[in-house]
XYZ file of C-alpha atoms in Angstrom:
517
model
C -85.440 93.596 -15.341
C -84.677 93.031 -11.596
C -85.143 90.428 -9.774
C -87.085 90.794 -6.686
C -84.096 90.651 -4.024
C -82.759 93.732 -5.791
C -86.139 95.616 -6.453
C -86.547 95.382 -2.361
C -82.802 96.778 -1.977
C -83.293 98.855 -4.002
C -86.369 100.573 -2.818
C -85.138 100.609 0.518
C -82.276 102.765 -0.576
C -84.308 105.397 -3.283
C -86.134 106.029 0.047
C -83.186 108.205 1.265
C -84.122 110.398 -1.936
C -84.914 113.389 -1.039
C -85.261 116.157 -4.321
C -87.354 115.039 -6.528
C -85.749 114.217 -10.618
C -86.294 113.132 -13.662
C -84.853 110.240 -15.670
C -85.054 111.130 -19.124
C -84.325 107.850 -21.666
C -83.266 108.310 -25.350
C -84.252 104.964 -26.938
C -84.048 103.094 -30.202
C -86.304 99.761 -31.740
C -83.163 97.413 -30.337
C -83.111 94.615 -27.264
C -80.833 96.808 -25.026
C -83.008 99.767 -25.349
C -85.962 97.551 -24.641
C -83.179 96.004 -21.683
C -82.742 99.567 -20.703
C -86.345 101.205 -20.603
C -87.330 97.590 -18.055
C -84.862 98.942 -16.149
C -85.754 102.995 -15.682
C -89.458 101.511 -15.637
C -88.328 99.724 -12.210
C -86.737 102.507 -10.888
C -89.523 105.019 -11.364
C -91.805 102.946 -9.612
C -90.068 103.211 -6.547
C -90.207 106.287 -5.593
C -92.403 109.357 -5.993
C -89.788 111.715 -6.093
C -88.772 110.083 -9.754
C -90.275 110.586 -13.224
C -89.402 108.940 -16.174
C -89.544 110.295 -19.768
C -89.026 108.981 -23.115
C -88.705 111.451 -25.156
C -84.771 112.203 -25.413
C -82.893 112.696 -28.216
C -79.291 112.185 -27.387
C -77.250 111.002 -30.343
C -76.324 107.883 -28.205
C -79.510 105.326 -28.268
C -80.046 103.837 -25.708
C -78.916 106.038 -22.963
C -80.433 108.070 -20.214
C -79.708 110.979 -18.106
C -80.664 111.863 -14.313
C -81.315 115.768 -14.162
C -82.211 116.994 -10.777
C -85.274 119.432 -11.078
C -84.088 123.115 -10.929
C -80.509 122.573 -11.725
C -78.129 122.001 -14.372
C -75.966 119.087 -13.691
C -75.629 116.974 -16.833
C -74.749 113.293 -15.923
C -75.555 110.347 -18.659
C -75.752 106.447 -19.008
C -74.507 105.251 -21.827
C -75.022 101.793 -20.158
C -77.236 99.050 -18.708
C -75.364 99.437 -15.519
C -75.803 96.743 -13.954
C -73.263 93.966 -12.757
C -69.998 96.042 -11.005
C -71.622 99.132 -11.896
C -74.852 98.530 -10.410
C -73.899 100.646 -6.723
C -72.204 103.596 -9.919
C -75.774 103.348 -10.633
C -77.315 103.352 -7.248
C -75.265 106.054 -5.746
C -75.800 108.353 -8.609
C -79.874 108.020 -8.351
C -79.444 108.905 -4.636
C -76.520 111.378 -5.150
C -78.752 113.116 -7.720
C -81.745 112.831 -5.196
C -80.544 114.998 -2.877
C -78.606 112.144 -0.489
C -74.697 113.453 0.513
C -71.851 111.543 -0.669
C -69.384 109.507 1.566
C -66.910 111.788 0.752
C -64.687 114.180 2.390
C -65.632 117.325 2.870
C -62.263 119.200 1.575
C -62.659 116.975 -1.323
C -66.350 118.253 -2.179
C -65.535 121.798 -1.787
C -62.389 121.505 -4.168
C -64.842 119.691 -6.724
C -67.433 122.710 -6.706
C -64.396 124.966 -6.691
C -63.081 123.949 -10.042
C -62.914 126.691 -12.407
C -63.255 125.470 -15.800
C -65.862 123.628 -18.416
C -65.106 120.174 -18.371
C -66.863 117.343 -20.426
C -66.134 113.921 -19.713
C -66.751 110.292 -21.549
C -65.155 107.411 -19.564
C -65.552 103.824 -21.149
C -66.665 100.749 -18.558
C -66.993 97.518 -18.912
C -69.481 95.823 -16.978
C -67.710 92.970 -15.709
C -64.402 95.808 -14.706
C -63.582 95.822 -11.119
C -61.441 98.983 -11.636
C -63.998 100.631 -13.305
C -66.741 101.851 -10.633
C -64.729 103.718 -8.636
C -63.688 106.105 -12.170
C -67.441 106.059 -12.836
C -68.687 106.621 -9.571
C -65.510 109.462 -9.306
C -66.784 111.109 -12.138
C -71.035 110.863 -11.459
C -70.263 112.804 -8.475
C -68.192 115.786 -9.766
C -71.109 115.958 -12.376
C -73.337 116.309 -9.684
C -71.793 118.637 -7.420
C -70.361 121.194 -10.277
C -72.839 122.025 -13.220
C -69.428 122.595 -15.312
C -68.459 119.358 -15.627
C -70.574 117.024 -17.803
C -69.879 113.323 -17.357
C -71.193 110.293 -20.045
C -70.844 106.890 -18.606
C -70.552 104.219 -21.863
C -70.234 101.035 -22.002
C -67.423 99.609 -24.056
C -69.201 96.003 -25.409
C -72.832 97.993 -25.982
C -71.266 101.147 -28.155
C -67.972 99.191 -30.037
C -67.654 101.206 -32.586
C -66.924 104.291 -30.890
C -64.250 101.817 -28.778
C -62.968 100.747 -32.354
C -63.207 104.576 -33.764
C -61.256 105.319 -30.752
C -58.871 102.018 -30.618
C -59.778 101.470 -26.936
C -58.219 98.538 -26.113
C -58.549 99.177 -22.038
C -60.800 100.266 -19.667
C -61.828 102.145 -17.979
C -60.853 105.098 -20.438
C -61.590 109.033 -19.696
C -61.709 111.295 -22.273
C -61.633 115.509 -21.338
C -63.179 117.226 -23.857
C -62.574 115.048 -26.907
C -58.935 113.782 -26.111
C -57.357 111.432 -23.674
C -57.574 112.321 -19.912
C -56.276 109.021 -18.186
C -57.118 105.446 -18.169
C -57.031 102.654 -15.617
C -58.342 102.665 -11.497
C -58.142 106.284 -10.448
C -59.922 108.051 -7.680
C -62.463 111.105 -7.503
C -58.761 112.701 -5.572
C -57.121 111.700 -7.931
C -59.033 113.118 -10.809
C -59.727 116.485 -8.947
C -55.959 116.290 -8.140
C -55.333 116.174 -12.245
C -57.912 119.578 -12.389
C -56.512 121.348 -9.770
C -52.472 122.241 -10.250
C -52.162 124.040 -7.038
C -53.295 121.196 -4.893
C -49.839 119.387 -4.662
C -47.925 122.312 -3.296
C -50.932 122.798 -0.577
C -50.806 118.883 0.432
C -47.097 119.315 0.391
C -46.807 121.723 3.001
C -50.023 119.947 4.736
C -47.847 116.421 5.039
C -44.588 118.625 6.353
C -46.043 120.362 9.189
C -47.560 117.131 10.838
C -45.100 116.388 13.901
C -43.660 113.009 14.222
C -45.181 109.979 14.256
C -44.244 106.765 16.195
C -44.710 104.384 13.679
C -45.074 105.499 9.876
C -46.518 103.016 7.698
C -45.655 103.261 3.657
C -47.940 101.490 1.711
C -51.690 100.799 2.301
C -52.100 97.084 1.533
C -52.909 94.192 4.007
C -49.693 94.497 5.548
C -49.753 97.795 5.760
C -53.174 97.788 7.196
C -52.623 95.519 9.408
C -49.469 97.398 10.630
C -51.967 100.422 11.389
C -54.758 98.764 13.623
C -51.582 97.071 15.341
C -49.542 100.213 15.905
C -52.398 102.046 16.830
C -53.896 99.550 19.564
C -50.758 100.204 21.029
C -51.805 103.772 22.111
C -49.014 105.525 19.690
C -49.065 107.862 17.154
C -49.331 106.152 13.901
C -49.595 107.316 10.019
C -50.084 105.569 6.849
C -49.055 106.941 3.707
C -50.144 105.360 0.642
C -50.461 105.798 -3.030
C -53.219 103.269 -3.090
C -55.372 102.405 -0.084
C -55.472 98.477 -0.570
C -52.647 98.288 -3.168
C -53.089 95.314 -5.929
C -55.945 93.744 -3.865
C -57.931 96.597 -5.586
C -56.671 94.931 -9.001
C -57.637 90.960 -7.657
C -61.212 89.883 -8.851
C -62.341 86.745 -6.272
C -60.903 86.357 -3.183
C -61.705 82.867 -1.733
C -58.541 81.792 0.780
C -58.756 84.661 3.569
C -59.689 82.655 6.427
C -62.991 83.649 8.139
C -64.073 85.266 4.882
C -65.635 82.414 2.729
C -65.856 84.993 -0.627
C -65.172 88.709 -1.301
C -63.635 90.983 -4.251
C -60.548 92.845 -4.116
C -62.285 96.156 -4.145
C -64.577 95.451 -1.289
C -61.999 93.700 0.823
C -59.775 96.804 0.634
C -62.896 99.284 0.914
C -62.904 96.690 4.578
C -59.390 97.529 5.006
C -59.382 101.184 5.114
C -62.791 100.647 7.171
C -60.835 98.809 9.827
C -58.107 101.111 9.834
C -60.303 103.896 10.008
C -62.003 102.952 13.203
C -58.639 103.832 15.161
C -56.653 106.975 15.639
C -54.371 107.126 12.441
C -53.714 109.450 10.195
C -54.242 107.904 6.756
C -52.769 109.997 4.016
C -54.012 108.856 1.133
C -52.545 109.372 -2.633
C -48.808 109.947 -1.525
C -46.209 108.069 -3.522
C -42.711 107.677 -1.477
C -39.200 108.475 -3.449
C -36.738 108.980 -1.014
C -35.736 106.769 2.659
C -33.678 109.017 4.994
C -32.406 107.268 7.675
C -31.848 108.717 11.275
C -28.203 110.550 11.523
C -27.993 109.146 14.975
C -29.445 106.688 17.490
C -32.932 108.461 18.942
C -33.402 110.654 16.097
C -36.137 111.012 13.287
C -36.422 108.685 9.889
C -37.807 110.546 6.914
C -39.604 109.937 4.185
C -40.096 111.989 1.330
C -42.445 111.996 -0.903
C -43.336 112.538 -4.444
C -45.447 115.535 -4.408
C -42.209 117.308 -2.197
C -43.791 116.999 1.028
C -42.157 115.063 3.854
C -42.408 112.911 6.861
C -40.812 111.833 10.336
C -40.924 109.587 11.814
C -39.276 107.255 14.797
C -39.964 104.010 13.224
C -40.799 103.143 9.865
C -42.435 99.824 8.512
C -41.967 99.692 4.714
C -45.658 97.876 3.090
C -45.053 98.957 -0.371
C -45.939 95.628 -2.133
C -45.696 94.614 -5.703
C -47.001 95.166 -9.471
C -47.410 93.084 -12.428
C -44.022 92.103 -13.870
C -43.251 92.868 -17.429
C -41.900 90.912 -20.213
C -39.555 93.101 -21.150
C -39.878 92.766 -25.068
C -39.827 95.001 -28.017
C -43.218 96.280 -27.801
C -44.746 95.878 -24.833
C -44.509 99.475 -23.815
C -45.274 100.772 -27.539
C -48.591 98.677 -27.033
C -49.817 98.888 -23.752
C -53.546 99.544 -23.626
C -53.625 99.229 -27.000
C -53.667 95.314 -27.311
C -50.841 94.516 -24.736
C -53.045 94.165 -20.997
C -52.802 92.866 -17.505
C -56.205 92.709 -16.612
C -58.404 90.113 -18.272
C -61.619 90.628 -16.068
C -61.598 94.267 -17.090
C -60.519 94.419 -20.172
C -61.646 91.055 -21.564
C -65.248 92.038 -23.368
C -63.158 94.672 -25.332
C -61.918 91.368 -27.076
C -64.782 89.730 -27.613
C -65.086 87.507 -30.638
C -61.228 88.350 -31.247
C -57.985 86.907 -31.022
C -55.982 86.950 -28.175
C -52.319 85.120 -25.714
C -52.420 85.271 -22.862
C -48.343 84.516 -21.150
C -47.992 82.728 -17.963
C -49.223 79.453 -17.146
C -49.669 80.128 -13.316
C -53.194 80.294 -11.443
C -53.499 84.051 -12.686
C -52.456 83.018 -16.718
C -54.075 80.035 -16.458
C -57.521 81.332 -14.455
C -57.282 84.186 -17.293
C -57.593 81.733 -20.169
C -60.321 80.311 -18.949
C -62.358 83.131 -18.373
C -61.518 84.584 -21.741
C -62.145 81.491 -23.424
C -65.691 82.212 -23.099
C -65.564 85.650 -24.531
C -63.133 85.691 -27.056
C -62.788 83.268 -30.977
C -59.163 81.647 -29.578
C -56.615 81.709 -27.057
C -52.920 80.851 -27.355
C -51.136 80.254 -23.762
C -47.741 80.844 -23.603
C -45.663 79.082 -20.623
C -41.861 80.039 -20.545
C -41.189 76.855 -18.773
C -41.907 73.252 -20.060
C -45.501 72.444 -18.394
C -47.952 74.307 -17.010
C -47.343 75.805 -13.042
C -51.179 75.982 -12.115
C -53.583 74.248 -9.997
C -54.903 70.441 -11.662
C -57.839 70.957 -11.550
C -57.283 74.849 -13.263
C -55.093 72.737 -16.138
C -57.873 70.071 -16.717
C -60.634 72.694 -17.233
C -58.114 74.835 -19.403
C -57.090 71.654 -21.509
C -60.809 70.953 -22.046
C -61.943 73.730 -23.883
C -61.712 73.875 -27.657
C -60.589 77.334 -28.419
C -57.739 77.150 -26.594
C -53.960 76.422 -27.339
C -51.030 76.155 -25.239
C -47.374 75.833 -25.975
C -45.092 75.258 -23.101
C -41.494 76.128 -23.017
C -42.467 79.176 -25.102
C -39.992 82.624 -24.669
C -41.775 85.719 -26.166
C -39.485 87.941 -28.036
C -41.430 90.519 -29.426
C -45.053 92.050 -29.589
C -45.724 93.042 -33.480
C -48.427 96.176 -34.847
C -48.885 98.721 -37.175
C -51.170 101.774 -36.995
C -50.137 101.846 -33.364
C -52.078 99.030 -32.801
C -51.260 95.224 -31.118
C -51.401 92.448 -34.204
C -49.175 89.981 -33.361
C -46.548 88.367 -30.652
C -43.173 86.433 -32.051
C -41.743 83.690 -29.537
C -39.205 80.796 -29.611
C -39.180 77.745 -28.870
C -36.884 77.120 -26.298
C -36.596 73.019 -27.208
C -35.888 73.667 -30.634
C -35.397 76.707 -31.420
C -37.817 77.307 -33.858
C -39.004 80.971 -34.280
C -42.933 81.379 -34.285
C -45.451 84.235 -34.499
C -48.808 84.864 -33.670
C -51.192 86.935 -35.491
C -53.934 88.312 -32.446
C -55.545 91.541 -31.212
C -54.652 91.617 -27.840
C -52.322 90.179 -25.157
C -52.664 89.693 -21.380
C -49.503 89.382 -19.371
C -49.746 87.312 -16.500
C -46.191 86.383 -15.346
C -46.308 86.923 -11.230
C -44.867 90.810 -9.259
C -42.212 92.741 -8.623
C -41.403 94.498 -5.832
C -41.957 98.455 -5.110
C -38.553 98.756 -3.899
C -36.530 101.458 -6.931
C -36.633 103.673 -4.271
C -34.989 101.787 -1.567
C -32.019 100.792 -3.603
C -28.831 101.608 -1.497
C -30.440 102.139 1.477
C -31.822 98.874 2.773
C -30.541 96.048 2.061
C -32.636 93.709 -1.093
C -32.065 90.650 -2.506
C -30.837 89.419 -5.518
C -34.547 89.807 -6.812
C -35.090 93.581 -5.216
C -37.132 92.457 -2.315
C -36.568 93.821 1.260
C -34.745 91.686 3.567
C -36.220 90.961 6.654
C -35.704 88.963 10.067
C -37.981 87.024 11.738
C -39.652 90.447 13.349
C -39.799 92.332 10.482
C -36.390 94.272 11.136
C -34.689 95.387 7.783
C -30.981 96.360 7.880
C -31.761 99.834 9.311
C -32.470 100.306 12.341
C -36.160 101.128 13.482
C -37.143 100.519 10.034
C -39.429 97.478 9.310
C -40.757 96.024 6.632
C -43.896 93.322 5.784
C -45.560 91.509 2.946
C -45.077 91.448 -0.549
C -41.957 93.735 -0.979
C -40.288 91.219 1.492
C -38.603 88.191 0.888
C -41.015 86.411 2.741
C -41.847 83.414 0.686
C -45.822 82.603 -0.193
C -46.825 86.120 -1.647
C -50.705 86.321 -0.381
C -53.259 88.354 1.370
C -53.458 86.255 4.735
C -49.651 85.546 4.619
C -48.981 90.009 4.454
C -51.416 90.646 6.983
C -49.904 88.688 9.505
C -46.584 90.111 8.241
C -47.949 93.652 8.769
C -49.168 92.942 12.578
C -45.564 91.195 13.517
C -43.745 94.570 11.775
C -45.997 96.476 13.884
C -45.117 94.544 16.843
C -41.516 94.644 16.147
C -41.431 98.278 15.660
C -43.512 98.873 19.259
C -40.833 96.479 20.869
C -37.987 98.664 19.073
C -39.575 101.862 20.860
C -39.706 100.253 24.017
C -36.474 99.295 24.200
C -34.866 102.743 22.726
């Protein structure tokens, strides 16, 4: 089942297991449970600490669950988890075995803390980038609280219970039979959910910090790069962000960031916060900004508050917040999202297999989607609002050469059709001739470029016509001591490399500012 480069890496890690477990396999006569038994049969050998059974009778076949000897925790694989959530897999062995988490230690007390019986199913797909860190979230607090029982399943090997359940997104968490969340969310996060008192305690946490010199909103590459910047400097620097490494979490390949020849969203931000880490700021993770005070006077604090109605001070500010996926806007799109209407064809994608499904925008991102649905789903229609395609060549060539794939340029989507509260359709016209067409598809993925984080700023700084922050050529916005970098700018280019440098010069800019004031 694995090849020998990940048998070796993976011994060396079950080494760290300390408890000994079992691995107890409910099976079937099929290939995956044949897939799935290869698998366990790998793992046991590894390590002496680790017995394998066969002998389970879970209604789901083929699944497994780890159970450390002695204790009750009650964590299951639904799954073959391997691809992105090979390391869920990994960690959990070694979590289960006695090894600590990376995780800290507030967080693990307020997970054993939780008063309450909680039984968890979250739905992966294998080739989801969003989806390990809800899995992983959700192994753990299995492990470290015997009330909460947590069943890992993968969406493409159990589709009926995704078609039972009209699951049209992943990952998706169900609490105890109905609908907890869905999307990228964090073991915080969840525990945050759980626990209705935390808010009010991180609120009056985040407004007894003094002052900082620099306060960074928004954890991106800008804003990272803001932090190790502002905190070389020898000043007293904070980050608060809803998101450490904003959309990058959401981008699959990365393959432009010079010096690093190929990475993943996930693991370049997990590098990120790393970085950012190995200086003296205060990250403050999971904080969502609403309001932008601005000093009453020359030499007095900024403020920021926040959503959770905690606040913070400041003497500078540099303003990171970024972007999100733009919407169409249509009848529908909100009625329908995750179920049939997406943004994220790497996750969601093998929920669509052998189906029918647009995806709008003929940039790299729509047109890079196409492709890599094409070879999962029966047909895809692109739809380009302008009259030829904006991507790469070479992207267009490889597009226009696969059979089971339309496009129609100059194509303005008006409406996205269902019934039973499901996606089955998407009207658009043509914008030459004005002919009215529709569709008839399971799902949808909108690919149609960002728009900036910037509600909150709206009479305060001054935006653009298209919302973004404007900036000078140090990062100043209108305001002064307030900065801003990256994608919530109206610097032109929006990429990684291009907001990282915009995050250092902010950072410079606002060290200059407190120099000179």
């Amino acid at each position: 089942m694995l090849d020998d480069t990940l048998k070796t890496q993976l011994k060396a890690y079950l080494e760290r297991v300390t408890q000994p477990f079992e691995i107890k396999a409910s099976l079937n006569e099929g290939s995956s449970a044949s897939e799935m038994l290869g698998l366990l049969q790998d793992i046991a050998s590894m390590s002496d600490k680790i017995t394998l059974t066969t002998d389970g009778q879970d209604a789901r076949k083929p699944s497994f669950s780890l159970q450390r000897s002695g204790n009750d925790m009650s964590l299951r694989f639904a799954a073959i988890p391997m691809g992105h959530e090979f390391t869920s897999l990994v960690l959990a062995l070694l979590w289960v075995g006695g090894h600590p988490p990376k995780v800290e230690p507030e967080v693990i007390e307020q997970i054993k803390a939780l008063d309450g019986d909680y039984r968890f199913e979250v739905y992966m797909s294998l080739s989801c980038h969003n989806c390990p860190d809800v899995v992983q979230a959700l192994a753990l607090m299995a492990v470290l609280n015997p009330r909460v029982q947590t069943v890992i399943i993968d969406g493409a090997l159990y589709q009926d219970e995704v078609n039972a359940r009209e699951i049209m997104a992943v990952p998706s968490v169900y609490l105890n039979g109905e609908v907890f969340g869905s999307g990228r969310m964090t073991v915080e996060e969840i525990v945050a959910k759980l626990d209705t008192g935390a808010a009010a305690r991180d609120a009056a946490k985040l407004s007894a910090k003094p002052a900082f010199d620099v306060l960074i909103v928004g954890g991106g590459p800008a804003g990272a790069a803001a932090a190790v910047y502002a905190a070389r400097k020898g000043i007293r620097t904070g980050v608060a962000a809803e998101r450490f490494g904003g959309q990058v979490n959401d981008t699959l390949a990365i393959e432009n960031y010079i010096s690093v020849l190929e990475t993943d969203g996930p693991k370049f931000a997990a590098a990120l916060e790393s970085h950012v880490k190995a200086y003296d700021v205060d990250i403050m993770n999971l904080q969502r900004a609403e309001a932008l005070i601005p000093a009453a006077a020359p030499g007095e604090l900024i403020e920021v508050k926040l959503a959770n109605g905690g606040s913070l001070k400041s003497k500078t500010v540099i303003l990171s917040t970024g972007a999100r996926w733009r919407n169409v806007n249509v009848p529908g799109e909100v009625e329908y999202k995750n179920k049939g209407v997406a943004y994220c064809p790497h996750c969601d994608g093998p929920l669509f297999k052998g189906k029918r499904v647009a995806v709008i925008g003929g940039g790299n991102s729509g047109v890079e989607a196409a492709i890599d649905l094409a070879g999962i789903v029966a047909h895809v229609s692109l739809l380009e609002f302008g009259d030829a395609l904006r991507a790469d060549a070479v992207l267009v060539n490889k597009l226009k050469s696969l059979p089971n794939v339309s496009i129609h340029t100059s194509a303005q989507t008006t409406e996205f059709t269902g019934a039973e509260g499901k996606l089955n359709g998407l009207s658009y016209t043509d914008r030459i001739s004005g002919a009215a067409h529709h569709i008839e598809l399971e799902g949808v993925f909108v690919q149609i470029g960002l728009v900036p984080n910037t509600e909150w700023l709206k009479g305060v700084v001054e935006l653009s016509k298209h919302g973004e922050i404007i900036v000078d050529a140090k990062g100043q916005t209108s305001l002064p001591g307030v900065f801003a970098a990256g994608d919530v700018t109206t610097v032109p280019f929006k990429q990684i490399v291009i907001a990282a440098g915009d995050g250092a010069k902010a950072a410079l800019g606002a060290f200059d500012h407190l120099m000179r004031n």
